[in-house]
Amino acid sequence: MNVDKLPNLGPKSTAWLNNIGIYTRAELHAVGPITAMIRLERAGHTSSLNMLYALVGVLEGVHWQEIAHTRKGELVLALDAARELEKLNF
């Protein structure tokens, strides 16, 4: 299914995902939400943690606000770790 038809994502989020080559839910699933966030940042899109939660919500089939606080904490740690690795690779 195309990302523009998925819950949690508005026109701006959809355009940003398209900009980094993600057009479908399957492509988002293959890339994963953490890598998608890193790619968005690399492309110059400044997104909030709500974008991360929205991406996870798309993949888990829930509204981003329904993601448990403990899960959100895990996601923030994973994103921070990915950002640190990104710094080392440049």
mmCIF file of N, CA, C and O in Angstrom:
data_model
loop_
_atom_site.group_PDB
_atom_site.id
_atom_site.type_symbol
_atom_site.label_atom_id
_atom_site.label_comp_id
_atom_site.label_asym_id
_atom_site.label_seq_id
_atom_site.Cartn_x
_atom_site.Cartn_y
_atom_site.Cartn_z
ATOM 1 N N MET A 1 0.841 -1.175 0.000
ATOM 2 C CA MET A 1 0.000 0.000 0.000
ATOM 3 C C MET A 1 0.890 1.244 0.000
ATOM 4 O O MET A 1 1.896 1.301 0.693
ATOM 5 N N ASN A 2 0.518 2.222 -0.779
ATOM 6 C CA ASN A 2 1.274 3.470 -0.852
ATOM 7 C C ASN A 2 1.219 4.207 0.475
ATOM 8 O O ASN A 2 0.196 4.204 1.149
ATOM 9 N N VAL A 3 2.339 4.871 0.840
ATOM 10 C CA VAL A 3 2.394 5.559 2.120
ATOM 11 C C VAL A 3 1.379 6.689 2.227
ATOM 12 O O VAL A 3 0.949 7.017 3.326
ATOM 13 N N ASP A 4 0.966 7.266 1.119
ATOM 14 C CA ASP A 4 -0.014 8.356 1.193
ATOM 15 C C ASP A 4 -1.390 7.867 1.618
ATOM 16 O O ASP A 4 -2.263 8.660 1.955
ATOM 17 N N LYS A 5 -1.596 6.575 1.643
ATOM 18 C CA LYS A 5 -2.880 6.010 2.045
ATOM 19 C C LYS A 5 -2.833 5.410 3.447
ATOM 20 O O LYS A 5 -3.811 4.873 3.943
ATOM 21 N N LEU A 6 -1.679 5.496 4.100
ATOM 22 C CA LEU A 6 -1.508 4.879 5.408
ATOM 23 C C LEU A 6 -1.900 5.828 6.538
ATOM 24 O O LEU A 6 -1.707 7.042 6.435
ATOM 25 N N PRO A 7 -2.450 5.272 7.633
ATOM 26 C CA PRO A 7 -2.758 6.108 8.785
ATOM 27 C C PRO A 7 -1.469 6.620 9.426
ATOM 28 O O PRO A 7 -0.400 6.050 9.213
ATOM 29 N N ASN A 8 -1.568 7.675 10.186
ATOM 30 C CA ASN A 8 -0.451 8.295 10.904
ATOM 31 C C ASN A 8 0.381 9.236 10.043
ATOM 32 O O ASN A 8 1.192 9.988 10.576
ATOM 33 N N LEU A 9 0.251 9.169 8.724
ATOM 34 C CA LEU A 9 1.095 9.976 7.851
ATOM 35 C C LEU A 9 0.262 10.989 7.061
ATOM 36 O O LEU A 9 -0.691 10.625 6.397
ATOM 37 N N GLY A 10 0.666 12.242 7.163
ATOM 38 C CA GLY A 10 0.001 13.288 6.407
ATOM 39 C C GLY A 10 0.748 13.576 5.120
ATOM 40 O O GLY A 10 1.731 12.905 4.789
ATOM 41 N N PRO A 11 0.312 14.586 4.394
ATOM 42 C CA PRO A 11 0.944 14.921 3.113
ATOM 43 C C PRO A 11 2.422 15.275 3.235
ATOM 44 O O PRO A 11 3.227 14.882 2.393
ATOM 45 N N LYS A 12 2.789 16.010 4.274
ATOM 46 C CA LYS A 12 4.187 16.395 4.454
ATOM 47 C C LYS A 12 5.060 15.175 4.741
ATOM 48 O O LYS A 12 6.125 14.999 4.138
ATOM 49 N N SER A 13 4.611 14.312 5.640
ATOM 50 C CA SER A 13 5.361 13.089 5.963
ATOM 51 C C SER A 13 5.499 12.203 4.733
ATOM 52 O O SER A 13 6.556 11.634 4.479
ATOM 53 N N THR A 14 4.417 12.099 3.990
ATOM 54 C CA THR A 14 4.429 11.291 2.773
ATOM 55 C C THR A 14 5.438 11.838 1.766
ATOM 56 O O THR A 14 6.213 11.082 1.183
ATOM 57 N N ALA A 15 5.449 13.150 1.580
ATOM 58 C CA ALA A 15 6.390 13.768 0.641
ATOM 59 C C ALA A 15 7.826 13.526 1.092
ATOM 60 O O ALA A 15 8.700 13.235 0.269
ATOM 61 N N TRP A 16 8.075 13.645 2.380
ATOM 62 C CA TRP A 16 9.428 13.412 2.895
ATOM 63 C C TRP A 16 9.858 11.964 2.644
ATOM 64 O O TRP A 16 10.986 11.710 2.227
ATOM 65 N N LEU A 17 8.951 11.019 2.922
ATOM 66 C CA LEU A 17 9.286 9.610 2.687
ATOM 67 C C LEU A 17 9.547 9.356 1.203
ATOM 68 O O LEU A 17 10.495 8.648 0.847
ATOM 69 N N ASN A 18 8.720 9.934 0.360
ATOM 70 C CA ASN A 18 8.932 9.785 -1.086
ATOM 71 C C ASN A 18 10.282 10.356 -1.486
ATOM 72 O O ASN A 18 10.985 9.787 -2.332
ATOM 73 N N ASN A 19 10.668 11.459 -0.864
ATOM 74 C CA ASN A 19 11.948 12.101 -1.149
ATOM 75 C C ASN A 19 13.135 11.191 -0.860
ATOM 76 O O ASN A 19 14.178 11.305 -1.511
ATOM 77 N N ILE A 20 12.983 10.278 0.113
ATOM 78 C CA ILE A 20 14.091 9.365 0.430
ATOM 79 C C ILE A 20 13.870 7.972 -0.165
ATOM 80 O O ILE A 20 14.527 7.015 0.210
ATOM 81 N N GLY A 21 12.932 7.892 -1.108
ATOM 82 C CA GLY A 21 12.744 6.640 -1.845
ATOM 83 C C GLY A 21 11.814 5.634 -1.208
ATOM 84 O O GLY A 21 11.836 4.457 -1.573
ATOM 85 N N ILE A 22 10.997 6.063 -0.268
ATOM 86 C CA ILE A 22 10.026 5.154 0.361
ATOM 87 C C ILE A 22 8.637 5.554 -0.125
ATOM 88 O O ILE A 22 8.152 6.640 0.175
ATOM 89 N N TYR A 23 8.029 4.650 -0.887
ATOM 90 C CA TYR A 23 6.728 4.920 -1.490
ATOM 91 C C TYR A 23 5.629 3.987 -0.978
ATOM 92 O O TYR A 23 4.454 4.278 -1.150
ATOM 93 N N THR A 24 6.011 2.867 -0.398
ATOM 94 C CA THR A 24 5.022 1.880 0.038
ATOM 95 C C THR A 24 5.310 1.425 1.467
ATOM 96 O O THR A 24 6.417 1.593 1.987
ATOM 97 N N ARG A 25 4.301 0.804 2.069
ATOM 98 C CA ARG A 25 4.465 0.237 3.408
ATOM 99 C C ARG A 25 5.547 -0.842 3.381
ATOM 100 O O ARG A 25 6.346 -0.955 4.298
ATOM 101 N N ALA A 26 5.573 -1.628 2.326
ATOM 102 C CA ALA A 26 6.572 -2.688 2.204
ATOM 103 C C ALA A 26 7.989 -2.114 2.179
ATOM 104 O O ALA A 26 8.904 -2.673 2.794
ATOM 105 N N GLU A 27 8.171 -0.998 1.483
ATOM 106 C CA GLU A 27 9.489 -0.362 1.454
ATOM 107 C C GLU A 27 9.861 0.184 2.825
ATOM 108 O O GLU A 27 11.015 0.062 3.255
ATOM 109 N N LEU A 28 8.888 0.753 3.536
ATOM 110 C CA LEU A 28 9.143 1.231 4.891
ATOM 111 C C LEU A 28 9.512 0.059 5.790
ATOM 112 O O LEU A 28 10.443 0.145 6.587
ATOM 113 N N HIS A 29 8.800 -1.026 5.657
ATOM 114 C CA HIS A 29 9.086 -2.216 6.452
ATOM 115 C C HIS A 29 10.503 -2.726 6.177
ATOM 116 O O HIS A 29 11.237 -3.082 7.105
ATOM 117 N N ALA A 30 10.886 -2.759 4.914
ATOM 118 C CA ALA A 30 12.219 -3.251 4.550
ATOM 119 C C ALA A 30 13.328 -2.361 5.117
ATOM 120 O O ALA A 30 14.369 -2.858 5.547
ATOM 121 N N VAL A 31 13.101 -1.054 5.110
ATOM 122 C CA VAL A 31 14.105 -0.105 5.598
ATOM 123 C C VAL A 31 14.089 -0.045 7.120
ATOM 124 O O VAL A 31 15.143 0.016 7.753
ATOM 125 N N GLY A 32 12.900 -0.047 7.690
ATOM 126 C CA GLY A 32 12.744 0.082 9.132
ATOM 127 C C GLY A 32 12.621 1.537 9.544
ATOM 128 O O GLY A 32 13.158 2.431 8.878
ATOM 129 N N PRO A 33 11.928 1.791 10.644
ATOM 130 C CA PRO A 33 11.677 3.168 11.058
ATOM 131 C C PRO A 33 12.924 3.931 11.489
ATOM 132 O O PRO A 33 13.042 5.126 11.222
ATOM 133 N N ILE A 34 13.872 3.266 12.111
ATOM 134 C CA ILE A 34 15.088 3.947 12.568
ATOM 135 C C ILE A 34 15.923 4.396 11.374
ATOM 136 O O ILE A 34 16.343 5.557 11.292
ATOM 137 N N THR A 35 16.145 3.506 10.441
ATOM 138 C CA THR A 35 16.908 3.860 9.237
ATOM 139 C C THR A 35 16.178 4.922 8.430
ATOM 140 O O THR A 35 16.810 5.827 7.885
ATOM 141 N N ALA A 36 14.857 4.827 8.368
ATOM 142 C CA ALA A 36 14.083 5.852 7.658
ATOM 143 C C ALA A 36 14.313 7.215 8.300
ATOM 144 O O ALA A 36 14.501 8.216 7.596
ATOM 145 N N MET A 37 14.322 7.271 9.622
ATOM 146 C CA MET A 37 14.572 8.539 10.317
ATOM 147 C C MET A 37 15.976 9.070 10.009
ATOM 148 O O MET A 37 16.145 10.267 9.767
ATOM 149 N N ILE A 38 16.961 8.210 10.000
ATOM 150 C CA ILE A 38 18.328 8.631 9.684
ATOM 151 C C ILE A 38 18.381 9.173 8.256
ATOM 152 O O ILE A 38 18.997 10.209 7.992
ATOM 153 N N ARG A 39 17.727 8.491 7.341
ATOM 154 C CA ARG A 39 17.699 8.955 5.944
ATOM 155 C C ARG A 39 16.984 10.303 5.816
ATOM 156 O O ARG A 39 17.407 11.155 5.037
ATOM 157 N N LEU A 40 15.909 10.484 6.578
ATOM 158 C CA LEU A 40 15.206 11.764 6.561
ATOM 159 C C LEU A 40 16.124 12.881 7.053
ATOM 160 O O LEU A 40 16.182 13.957 6.455
ATOM 161 N N GLU A 41 16.851 12.613 8.118
ATOM 162 C CA GLU A 41 17.779 13.614 8.650
ATOM 163 C C GLU A 41 18.886 13.918 7.650
ATOM 164 O O GLU A 41 19.247 15.079 7.462
ATOM 165 N N ARG A 42 19.416 12.876 7.022
ATOM 166 C CA ARG A 42 20.454 13.067 5.998
ATOM 167 C C ARG A 42 19.953 13.933 4.851
ATOM 168 O O ARG A 42 20.713 14.695 4.263
ATOM 169 N N ALA A 43 18.675 13.789 4.523
ATOM 170 C CA ALA A 43 18.073 14.547 3.416
ATOM 171 C C ALA A 43 17.714 15.971 3.829
ATOM 172 O O ALA A 43 17.211 16.742 3.009
ATOM 173 N N GLY A 44 17.942 16.308 5.103
ATOM 174 C CA GLY A 44 17.685 17.663 5.564
ATOM 175 C C GLY A 44 16.307 17.897 6.158
ATOM 176 O O GLY A 44 15.942 19.036 6.430
ATOM 177 N N HIS A 45 15.557 16.845 6.352
ATOM 178 C CA HIS A 45 14.228 16.976 6.947
ATOM 179 C C HIS A 45 14.364 16.906 8.463
ATOM 180 O O HIS A 45 14.883 15.938 8.995
ATOM 181 N N THR A 46 13.912 17.940 9.121
ATOM 182 C CA THR A 46 13.971 17.955 10.579
ATOM 183 C C THR A 46 12.636 17.473 11.116
ATOM 184 O O THR A 46 11.649 18.204 11.123
ATOM 185 N N SER A 47 12.614 16.232 11.529
ATOM 186 C CA SER A 47 11.372 15.653 12.024
ATOM 187 C C SER A 47 11.486 15.400 13.524
ATOM 188 O O SER A 47 12.571 15.244 14.067
ATOM 189 N N SER A 48 10.351 15.339 14.165
ATOM 190 C CA SER A 48 10.307 15.119 15.603
ATOM 191 C C SER A 48 10.184 13.628 15.905
ATOM 192 O O SER A 48 10.039 12.800 14.994
ATOM 193 N N LEU A 49 10.215 13.328 17.175
ATOM 194 C CA LEU A 49 10.010 11.939 17.576
ATOM 195 C C LEU A 49 8.624 11.452 17.184
ATOM 196 O O LEU A 49 8.433 10.254 16.987
ATOM 197 N N ASN A 50 7.679 12.369 17.040
ATOM 198 C CA ASN A 50 6.344 11.957 16.595
ATOM 199 C C ASN A 50 6.394 11.285 15.232
ATOM 200 O O ASN A 50 5.607 10.382 14.951
ATOM 201 N N MET A 51 7.312 11.713 14.379
ATOM 202 C CA MET A 51 7.473 11.064 13.072
ATOM 203 C C MET A 51 7.946 9.628 13.270
ATOM 204 O O MET A 51 7.442 8.710 12.613
ATOM 205 N N LEU A 52 8.896 9.433 14.161
ATOM 206 C CA LEU A 52 9.364 8.079 14.452
ATOM 207 C C LEU A 52 8.205 7.218 14.947
ATOM 208 O O LEU A 52 8.010 6.100 14.474
ATOM 209 N N TYR A 53 7.429 7.756 15.881
ATOM 210 C CA TYR A 53 6.304 6.993 16.412
ATOM 211 C C TYR A 53 5.257 6.726 15.335
ATOM 212 O O TYR A 53 4.652 5.655 15.309
ATOM 213 N N ALA A 54 5.064 7.682 14.442
ATOM 214 C CA ALA A 54 4.116 7.481 13.345
ATOM 215 C C ALA A 54 4.571 6.355 12.432
ATOM 216 O O ALA A 54 3.763 5.521 12.011
ATOM 217 N N LEU A 55 5.868 6.311 12.137
ATOM 218 C CA LEU A 55 6.399 5.243 11.286
ATOM 219 C C LEU A 55 6.224 3.878 11.945
ATOM 220 O O LEU A 55 5.831 2.904 11.294
ATOM 221 N N VAL A 56 6.507 3.817 13.227
ATOM 222 C CA VAL A 56 6.326 2.564 13.965
ATOM 223 C C VAL A 56 4.847 2.195 13.992
ATOM 224 O O VAL A 56 4.490 1.033 13.791
ATOM 225 N N GLY A 57 3.988 3.183 14.209
ATOM 226 C CA GLY A 57 2.554 2.930 14.213
ATOM 227 C C GLY A 57 2.057 2.365 12.891
ATOM 228 O O GLY A 57 1.224 1.465 12.869
ATOM 229 N N VAL A 58 2.602 2.883 11.793
ATOM 230 C CA VAL A 58 2.247 2.355 10.468
ATOM 231 C C VAL A 58 2.581 0.871 10.399
ATOM 232 O O VAL A 58 1.780 0.054 9.948
ATOM 233 N N LEU A 59 3.768 0.527 10.856
ATOM 234 C CA LEU A 59 4.216 -0.860 10.755
ATOM 235 C C LEU A 59 3.513 -1.787 11.741
ATOM 236 O O LEU A 59 3.325 -2.963 11.461
ATOM 237 N N GLU A 60 3.137 -1.242 12.892
ATOM 238 C CA GLU A 60 2.489 -2.067 13.910
ATOM 239 C C GLU A 60 0.970 -2.003 13.847
ATOM 240 O O GLU A 60 0.287 -2.687 14.601
ATOM 241 N N GLY A 61 0.438 -1.154 12.952
ATOM 242 C CA GLY A 61 -1.009 -1.079 12.771
ATOM 243 C C GLY A 61 -1.752 -0.392 13.901
ATOM 244 O O GLY A 61 -2.893 -0.739 14.190
ATOM 245 N N VAL A 62 -1.079 0.591 14.539
ATOM 246 C CA VAL A 62 -1.724 1.333 15.621
ATOM 247 C C VAL A 62 -1.514 2.828 15.410
ATOM 248 O O VAL A 62 -0.609 3.243 14.685
ATOM 249 N N HIS A 63 -2.344 3.631 16.077
ATOM 250 C CA HIS A 63 -2.138 5.069 16.064
ATOM 251 C C HIS A 63 -0.868 5.351 16.854
ATOM 252 O O HIS A 63 -0.586 4.690 17.854
ATOM 253 N N TRP A 64 -0.114 6.336 16.415
ATOM 254 C CA TRP A 64 1.179 6.595 17.048
ATOM 255 C C TRP A 64 1.049 6.916 18.532
ATOM 256 O O TRP A 64 1.952 6.633 19.322
ATOM 257 N N GLN A 65 -0.074 7.460 18.956
ATOM 258 C CA GLN A 65 -0.271 7.780 20.370
ATOM 259 C C GLN A 65 -0.537 6.545 21.221
ATOM 260 O O GLN A 65 -0.459 6.611 22.446
ATOM 261 N N GLU A 66 -0.830 5.429 20.588
ATOM 262 C CA GLU A 66 -1.107 4.190 21.317
ATOM 263 C C GLU A 66 0.150 3.379 21.607
ATOM 264 O O GLU A 66 0.076 2.357 22.294
ATOM 265 N N ILE A 67 1.278 3.811 21.105
ATOM 266 C CA ILE A 67 2.523 3.091 21.360
ATOM 267 C C ILE A 67 2.896 3.285 22.826
ATOM 268 O O ILE A 67 2.895 4.414 23.335
ATOM 269 N N ALA A 68 3.198 2.207 23.494
ATOM 270 C CA ALA A 68 3.494 2.244 24.928
ATOM 271 C C ALA A 68 4.707 3.120 25.221
ATOM 272 O O ALA A 68 5.647 3.201 24.414
ATOM 273 N N HIS A 69 4.688 3.745 26.386
ATOM 274 C CA HIS A 69 5.799 4.622 26.780
ATOM 275 C C HIS A 69 7.119 3.866 26.826
ATOM 276 O O HIS A 69 8.158 4.407 26.436
ATOM 277 N N THR A 70 7.090 2.621 27.264
ATOM 278 C CA THR A 70 8.333 1.844 27.309
ATOM 279 C C THR A 70 8.860 1.589 25.903
ATOM 280 O O THR A 70 10.065 1.658 25.670
ATOM 281 N N ARG A 71 7.964 1.319 24.983
ATOM 282 C CA ARG A 71 8.358 1.108 23.579
ATOM 283 C C ARG A 71 8.924 2.399 22.999
ATOM 284 O O ARG A 71 9.922 2.374 22.275
ATOM 285 N N LYS A 72 8.303 3.533 23.327
ATOM 286 C CA LYS A 72 8.812 4.817 22.846
ATOM 287 C C LYS A 72 10.215 5.054 23.380
ATOM 288 O O LYS A 72 11.085 5.541 22.650
ATOM 289 N N GLY A 73 10.442 4.705 24.638
ATOM 290 C CA GLY A 73 11.782 4.852 25.210
ATOM 291 C C GLY A 73 12.803 4.010 24.469
ATOM 292 O O GLY A 73 13.918 4.467 24.187
ATOM 293 N N GLU A 74 12.439 2.784 24.136
ATOM 294 C CA GLU A 74 13.330 1.904 23.373
ATOM 295 C C GLU A 74 13.642 2.505 22.003
ATOM 296 O O GLU A 74 14.783 2.443 21.536
ATOM 297 N N LEU A 75 12.635 3.070 21.377
ATOM 298 C CA LEU A 75 12.817 3.667 20.055
ATOM 299 C C LEU A 75 13.750 4.875 20.110
ATOM 300 O O LEU A 75 14.606 5.042 19.233
ATOM 301 N N VAL A 76 13.598 5.698 21.145
ATOM 302 C CA VAL A 76 14.467 6.867 21.296
ATOM 303 C C VAL A 76 15.913 6.422 21.481
ATOM 304 O O VAL A 76 16.826 6.978 20.855
ATOM 305 N N LEU A 77 16.132 5.408 22.308
ATOM 306 C CA LEU A 77 17.488 4.892 22.511
ATOM 307 C C LEU A 77 18.064 4.326 21.212
ATOM 308 O O LEU A 77 19.238 4.551 20.898
ATOM 309 N N ALA A 78 17.247 3.603 20.474
ATOM 310 C CA ALA A 78 17.713 3.033 19.208
ATOM 311 C C ALA A 78 18.050 4.134 18.207
ATOM 312 O O ALA A 78 19.058 4.041 17.495
ATOM 313 N N LEU A 79 17.236 5.177 18.154
ATOM 314 C CA LEU A 79 17.505 6.285 17.244
ATOM 315 C C LEU A 79 18.778 7.021 17.655
ATOM 316 O O LEU A 79 19.602 7.355 16.807
ATOM 317 N N ASP A 80 18.949 7.260 18.947
ATOM 318 C CA ASP A 80 20.167 7.913 19.429
ATOM 319 C C ASP A 80 21.403 7.092 19.080
ATOM 320 O O ASP A 80 22.421 7.637 18.645
ATOM 321 N N ALA A 81 21.320 5.778 19.259
ATOM 322 C CA ALA A 81 22.439 4.907 18.918
ATOM 323 C C ALA A 81 22.741 4.959 17.417
ATOM 324 O O ALA A 81 23.902 5.022 17.007
ATOM 325 N N ALA A 82 21.704 4.953 16.607
ATOM 326 C CA ALA A 82 21.887 5.026 15.155
ATOM 327 C C ALA A 82 22.519 6.353 14.748
ATOM 328 O O ALA A 82 23.366 6.399 13.852
ATOM 329 N N ARG A 83 22.122 7.426 15.414
ATOM 330 C CA ARG A 83 22.722 8.738 15.123
ATOM 331 C C ARG A 83 24.210 8.744 15.472
ATOM 332 O O ARG A 83 25.017 9.318 14.740
ATOM 333 N N GLU A 84 24.560 8.137 16.597
ATOM 334 C CA GLU A 84 25.966 8.072 16.990
ATOM 335 C C GLU A 84 26.769 7.255 15.977
ATOM 336 O O GLU A 84 27.877 7.635 15.609
ATOM 337 N N LEU A 85 26.229 6.152 15.520
ATOM 338 C CA LEU A 85 26.901 5.347 14.497
ATOM 339 C C LEU A 85 27.044 6.135 13.200
ATOM 340 O O LEU A 85 28.056 6.022 12.514
ATOM 341 N N GLU A 86 26.015 6.901 12.885
ATOM 342 C CA GLU A 86 26.047 7.735 11.679
ATOM 343 C C GLU A 86 27.213 8.720 11.742
ATOM 344 O O GLU A 86 27.923 8.938 10.757
ATOM 345 N N LYS A 87 27.449 9.301 12.910
ATOM 346 C CA LYS A 87 28.560 10.236 13.087
ATOM 347 C C LYS A 87 29.906 9.555 12.858
ATOM 348 O O LYS A 87 30.811 10.135 12.275
ATOM 349 N N LEU A 88 30.023 8.330 13.312
ATOM 350 C CA LEU A 88 31.280 7.585 13.157
ATOM 351 C C LEU A 88 31.556 7.203 11.717
ATOM 352 O O LEU A 88 32.712 7.063 11.316
ATOM 353 N N ASN A 89 30.498 7.036 10.935
ATOM 354 C CA ASN A 89 30.655 6.611 9.539
ATOM 355 C C ASN A 89 31.026 7.758 8.609
ATOM 356 O O ASN A 89 31.351 7.536 7.459
ATOM 357 N N PHE A 90 30.944 9.002 9.079
ATOM 358 C CA PHE A 90 31.280 10.124 8.223
ATOM 359 C C PHE A 90 32.675 10.576 8.459
ATOM 360 O O PHE A 90 33.394 10.486 9.255
#
